[in-house]
Amino acid sequence: MSDHDSRQGHRYDSPEILDYLNRLHAGHDAGLARAFAAPEQHGIPAIQVGMSEGKLLTILLRLAGANRVVEFGTLAGYSAIRMAKALPAGGHVWSLELEEKHAAVARENIAAAGLSGLVTVLVGQALESLPKFESKGPFDAVFLDADKGRYDVYGRWAAANLRKGGLLLVDNAYYFGQLLDQSDDSAAVRRCHEEAAQAFETVCIPTPDGLILGVKR
Ligand code: SAH
Ligand code: DHB
Ligand code: MG
């Protein structure tokens, strides 16, 4: 018997089931609804995490007792708001975003959600923003969701800057189905997986595009 999951290929979900469950378990308050709708409203790509992935971020950060969190890739602030909701008073999310327009929309959404005091959006290349707040670490959780071709570098930064027991979360772990392709970017995402599996206790959760969950050794 091979060691692949024998249920692979069978899916029991449907758009109706997923919609029912998203609304039941991962519903939106006004702030989340605004942030989730914002990309479409502002003509920026609607590539935020799904409702249930967002709620999973909240719950995982709460389980980890996370206080200090770093996000690579802010977009319109939806996942940052999901994570900020998990934090105790005094907790903080540093969220890194390349595009000035995305960052401006995110700051509006974070303010509308009443979370401006908990989230700092830093604009520019993620790697150039890191030195500006790195001394606030070690961190309790790092969420990778920016440019996939640098996931290897970002994952190494996370391994070096998370506390023992801290969480690594990585969206688009299947790299849109291109994980096993020949390209340089695919190879970078694979290196992220392989190095994460060494430095962390890991699983890849089968969300639509895969989500790595790692606990730092
Ligand atoms: N985490 C967000 C979605 C992020 S989409 C959410 O779920 O709500 C990916 C974001 O990464 C985009 O806004 C894109 O502009 C940003 N990005 C791409 N390359 C980047 C880089 N080098 N540094 C920082 N952000 C980057
Ligand atoms: C893209 C980026 C993401 O982080 C995502 O979850 C979906 C799509 C993109 O760049 O197209
Ligand atoms: Mg993503």
Short mmCIF file of C-alpha atoms and ligand atoms in Angstrom, two decimals:
data_model
loop_
_atom_site.label_atom_id
_atom_site.label_comp_id
_atom_site.label_asym_id
_atom_site.label_seq_id
_atom_site.Cartn_x
_atom_site.Cartn_y
_atom_site.Cartn_z
CA MET A 1 0.00 0.00 0.00
CA SER A 2 1.36 3.42 -0.90
CA ASP A 3 1.47 6.09 1.78
CA HIS A 4 -0.70 8.59 -0.05
CA ASP A 5 -4.06 9.48 1.46
CA SER A 6 -6.49 6.89 0.09
CA ARG A 7 -9.28 9.48 0.11
CA GLN A 8 -7.33 11.80 -2.20
CA GLY A 9 -9.48 12.92 -5.08
CA HIS A 10 -12.75 12.57 -3.18
CA ARG A 11 -14.29 15.86 -2.13
CA TYR A 12 -17.43 16.21 -0.12
CA ASP A 13 -17.72 19.98 -0.08
CA SER A 14 -19.82 22.15 -2.38
CA PRO A 15 -20.19 25.94 -2.73
CA GLU A 16 -23.40 25.73 -0.71
CA ILE A 17 -21.82 23.73 2.13
CA LEU A 18 -18.80 26.03 2.27
CA ASP A 19 -21.00 29.13 2.27
CA TYR A 20 -23.12 27.73 5.11
CA LEU A 21 -20.03 26.86 7.17
CA ASN A 22 -18.24 30.15 6.48
CA ARG A 23 -21.27 32.05 7.71
CA LEU A 24 -21.80 29.81 10.73
CA HIS A 25 -18.22 29.54 11.98
CA ALA A 26 -16.33 32.42 10.40
CA GLY A 27 -18.88 35.23 10.01
CA HIS A 28 -18.00 38.88 9.62
CA ASP A 29 -18.60 41.79 11.92
CA ALA A 30 -18.70 45.24 10.28
CA GLY A 31 -14.92 45.68 10.30
CA LEU A 32 -14.19 42.30 8.73
CA ALA A 33 -16.95 42.77 6.15
CA ARG A 34 -15.49 46.11 5.12
CA ALA A 35 -11.94 44.75 4.82
CA PHE A 36 -13.07 41.67 2.92
CA ALA A 37 -15.01 43.77 0.38
CA ALA A 38 -12.30 46.43 0.06
CA PRO A 39 -10.14 44.91 -2.71
CA GLU A 40 -13.06 44.76 -5.13
CA GLN A 41 -14.24 48.23 -4.08
CA HIS A 42 -10.80 49.76 -4.70
CA GLY A 43 -9.88 47.87 -7.84
CA ILE A 44 -7.05 45.94 -6.23
CA PRO A 45 -6.68 42.15 -6.53
CA ALA A 46 -9.16 40.23 -4.34
CA ILE A 47 -6.56 37.73 -3.14
CA GLN A 48 -7.17 37.86 0.62
CA VAL A 49 -7.43 34.62 2.58
CA GLY A 50 -10.85 32.97 2.68
CA MET A 51 -13.23 33.51 5.58
CA SER A 52 -12.43 30.19 7.22
CA GLU A 53 -8.67 30.57 6.74
CA GLY A 54 -8.99 33.99 8.35
CA LYS A 55 -10.84 32.57 11.33
CA LEU A 56 -8.25 29.79 11.56
CA LEU A 57 -5.55 32.47 11.90
CA THR A 58 -7.49 34.03 14.79
CA ILE A 59 -7.91 30.73 16.61
CA LEU A 60 -4.34 29.52 16.08
CA LEU A 61 -2.88 32.79 17.35
CA ARG A 62 -5.14 32.67 20.39
CA LEU A 63 -4.15 29.05 21.11
CA ALA A 64 -0.49 30.04 20.86
CA GLY A 65 -0.99 32.97 23.23
CA ALA A 66 0.45 35.19 20.53
CA ASN A 67 1.39 38.74 21.43
CA ARG A 68 3.81 39.86 18.73
CA VAL A 69 2.97 38.91 15.15
CA VAL A 70 4.56 39.64 11.76
CA GLU A 71 2.67 39.49 8.46
CA PHE A 72 4.32 39.49 5.02
CA GLY A 73 1.71 40.88 2.58
CA THR A 74 -1.03 43.17 3.98
CA LEU A 75 -3.23 43.77 0.91
CA ALA A 76 -6.36 45.48 2.34
CA GLY A 77 -5.84 44.37 5.93
CA TYR A 78 -8.29 41.46 6.12
CA SER A 79 -5.87 38.86 7.52
CA ALA A 80 -4.18 41.49 9.71
CA ILE A 81 -7.57 42.26 11.29
CA ARG A 82 -8.27 38.52 11.74
CA MET A 83 -4.92 38.16 13.55
CA ALA A 84 -5.20 41.37 15.60
CA LYS A 85 -8.52 40.06 16.99
CA ALA A 86 -6.59 37.22 18.66
CA LEU A 87 -4.23 39.47 20.59
CA PRO A 88 -4.37 40.50 24.23
CA ALA A 89 -4.09 44.18 25.23
CA GLY A 90 -0.57 45.33 24.36
CA GLY A 91 -0.21 42.81 21.52
CA HIS A 92 0.92 43.98 18.08
CA VAL A 93 0.93 43.02 14.40
CA TRP A 94 3.65 44.38 12.12
CA SER A 95 2.31 43.96 8.59
CA LEU A 96 4.55 44.47 5.56
CA GLU A 97 3.20 45.69 2.22
CA LEU A 98 4.98 46.69 -0.99
CA GLU A 99 2.17 48.74 -2.57
CA GLU A 100 1.41 52.20 -1.14
CA LYS A 101 -2.19 51.98 -2.35
CA HIS A 102 -2.80 48.63 -0.66
CA ALA A 103 -1.27 49.95 2.55
CA ALA A 104 -3.47 53.07 2.50
CA VAL A 105 -6.63 51.01 2.01
CA ALA A 106 -5.49 48.60 4.75
CA ARG A 107 -4.90 51.42 7.23
CA GLU A 108 -8.44 52.72 6.61
CA ASN A 109 -9.90 49.25 7.18
CA ILE A 110 -7.82 48.66 10.30
CA ALA A 111 -8.95 52.03 11.69
CA ALA A 112 -12.60 51.26 10.85
CA ALA A 113 -12.23 47.97 12.75
CA GLY A 114 -10.97 49.92 15.78
CA LEU A 115 -7.57 48.20 15.66
CA SER A 116 -5.18 51.01 14.67
CA GLY A 117 -3.37 50.78 17.99
CA LEU A 118 -2.62 47.08 17.43
CA VAL A 119 -1.43 47.04 13.82
CA THR A 120 1.46 48.85 12.12
CA VAL A 121 1.55 48.67 8.32
CA LEU A 122 5.06 49.20 6.94
CA VAL A 123 5.29 50.11 3.23
CA GLY A 124 8.08 48.85 0.98
CA GLN A 125 9.88 45.65 0.13
CA ALA A 126 9.35 43.32 3.09
CA LEU A 127 13.07 42.63 3.39
CA GLU A 128 13.78 46.36 3.70
CA SER A 129 11.13 46.83 6.41
CA LEU A 130 12.35 44.01 8.65
CA PRO A 131 15.27 45.94 10.22
CA LYS A 132 12.83 48.67 11.33
CA PHE A 133 11.10 46.50 13.95
CA GLU A 134 13.18 43.31 14.22
CA SER A 135 14.43 44.36 17.66
CA LYS A 136 10.85 43.98 19.00
CA GLY A 137 11.26 40.22 18.62
CA PRO A 138 11.46 37.36 19.15
CA PHE A 139 7.95 37.03 17.75
CA ASP A 140 5.12 34.62 18.56
CA ALA A 141 3.76 34.12 15.02
CA VAL A 142 4.78 34.90 11.43
CA PHE A 143 2.31 34.73 8.52
CA LEU A 144 3.82 34.55 5.02
CA ASP A 145 1.52 35.74 2.22
CA ALA A 146 3.63 38.12 0.06
CA ASP A 147 5.75 37.37 -3.04
CA LYS A 148 6.07 33.61 -3.26
CA GLY A 149 9.51 33.70 -4.95
CA ARG A 150 11.01 34.93 -1.66
CA TYR A 151 9.20 32.46 0.63
CA ASP A 152 12.51 30.69 1.27
CA VAL A 153 14.14 33.89 2.52
CA TYR A 154 11.07 34.88 4.54
CA GLY A 155 10.87 31.42 6.10
CA ARG A 156 14.53 31.66 7.18
CA TRP A 157 13.81 35.04 8.76
CA ALA A 158 10.87 33.49 10.60
CA ALA A 159 12.97 30.58 11.88
CA ALA A 160 15.54 33.05 13.21
CA ASN A 161 13.07 35.51 14.75
CA LEU A 162 10.33 33.33 16.28
CA ARG A 163 10.46 32.14 19.86
CA LYS A 164 10.55 28.41 20.58
CA GLY A 165 6.93 27.26 20.26
CA GLY A 166 6.16 30.21 17.96
CA LEU A 167 3.98 29.67 14.89
CA LEU A 168 4.89 29.79 11.22
CA LEU A 169 1.88 30.12 8.90
CA VAL A 170 2.33 30.12 5.13
CA ASP A 171 -0.48 30.77 2.64
CA ASN A 172 -0.44 29.44 -0.94
CA ALA A 173 1.60 26.43 0.09
CA TYR A 174 0.54 24.63 -3.13
CA TYR A 175 1.73 27.73 -5.04
CA PHE A 176 -1.46 27.79 -7.14
CA GLY A 177 -0.78 24.20 -8.17
CA GLN A 178 2.73 25.04 -9.41
CA LEU A 179 4.64 23.76 -6.35
CA LEU A 180 6.38 20.95 -8.26
CA ASP A 181 7.12 23.01 -11.41
CA GLN A 182 10.65 23.74 -12.68
CA SER A 183 10.55 27.54 -12.17
CA ASP A 184 12.78 29.44 -9.74
CA ASP A 185 9.71 30.62 -7.81
CA SER A 186 8.40 27.06 -7.42
CA ALA A 187 11.84 25.99 -6.17
CA ALA A 188 11.78 28.83 -3.61
CA VAL A 189 8.39 27.71 -2.28
CA ARG A 190 9.68 24.11 -2.08
CA ARG A 191 12.76 25.28 -0.15
CA CYS A 192 10.41 27.09 2.24
CA HIS A 193 8.56 23.81 2.84
CA GLU A 194 11.74 21.77 3.22
CA GLU A 195 13.51 24.17 5.57
CA ALA A 196 10.32 24.69 7.59
CA ALA A 197 10.02 20.93 8.08
CA GLN A 198 13.51 21.00 9.67
CA ALA A 199 13.19 24.03 11.95
CA PHE A 200 9.53 23.51 12.88
CA GLU A 201 7.09 20.73 13.70
CA THR A 202 4.95 21.09 10.57
CA VAL A 203 1.82 20.12 8.73
CA CYS A 204 0.42 21.41 5.44
CA ILE A 205 -3.31 21.98 5.98
CA PRO A 206 -5.31 21.23 2.81
CA THR A 207 -7.05 24.58 2.36
CA PRO A 208 -7.83 25.40 -1.30
CA ASP A 209 -4.20 26.49 -1.90
CA GLY A 210 -2.54 24.87 1.14
CA LEU A 211 -1.49 26.44 4.45
CA ILE A 212 1.71 25.43 6.24
CA LEU A 213 1.42 25.38 10.02
CA GLY A 214 4.69 25.05 11.90
CA VAL A 215 5.60 25.18 15.59
CA LYS A 216 9.22 26.22 16.12
CA ARG A 217 11.39 23.52 17.64
N1 SAH B 1 -2.54 38.68 3.64
C1 SAH B 1 -3.54 39.39 2.85
C2 SAH B 1 -3.35 39.10 1.36
C3 SAH B 1 -1.97 39.42 0.83
S1 SAH B 1 -1.91 39.39 -0.94
C4 SAH B 1 -4.93 38.95 3.30
O1 SAH B 1 -5.12 37.73 3.35
O2 SAH B 1 -5.78 39.80 3.56
C5 SAH B 1 -0.20 39.62 -1.20
C6 SAH B 1 0.29 41.04 -0.89
O3 SAH B 1 1.72 41.00 -0.87
C7 SAH B 1 -0.09 42.08 -1.97
O4 SAH B 1 -0.76 43.18 -1.39
C8 SAH B 1 1.25 42.50 -2.55
O5 SAH B 1 1.29 43.86 -2.93
C9 SAH B 1 2.19 42.21 -1.39
N2 SAH B 1 3.60 42.05 -1.78
C10 SAH B 1 4.09 41.50 -2.93
N3 SAH B 1 5.44 41.52 -2.92
C11 SAH B 1 5.82 42.09 -1.75
C12 SAH B 1 7.07 42.40 -1.15
N4 SAH B 1 8.23 42.14 -1.78
N5 SAH B 1 7.08 42.97 0.07
C13 SAH B 1 5.92 43.25 0.72
N6 SAH B 1 4.71 42.98 0.20
C14 SAH B 1 4.66 42.41 -1.02
C1 DHB B 2 -2.18 35.69 -5.24
C2 DHB B 2 -1.53 35.88 -4.02
C3 DHB B 2 -2.04 35.29 -2.88
O1 DHB B 2 -1.42 35.44 -1.67
C4 DHB B 2 -3.18 34.51 -2.92
O2 DHB B 2 -3.61 33.94 -1.76
C5 DHB B 2 -3.83 34.32 -4.12
C6 DHB B 2 -3.33 34.91 -5.29
C7 DHB B 2 -1.63 36.31 -6.47
O3 DHB B 2 -0.57 36.94 -6.38
O4 DHB B 2 -2.27 36.20 -7.50
MG MG B 3 -2.31 34.22 -0.17
#
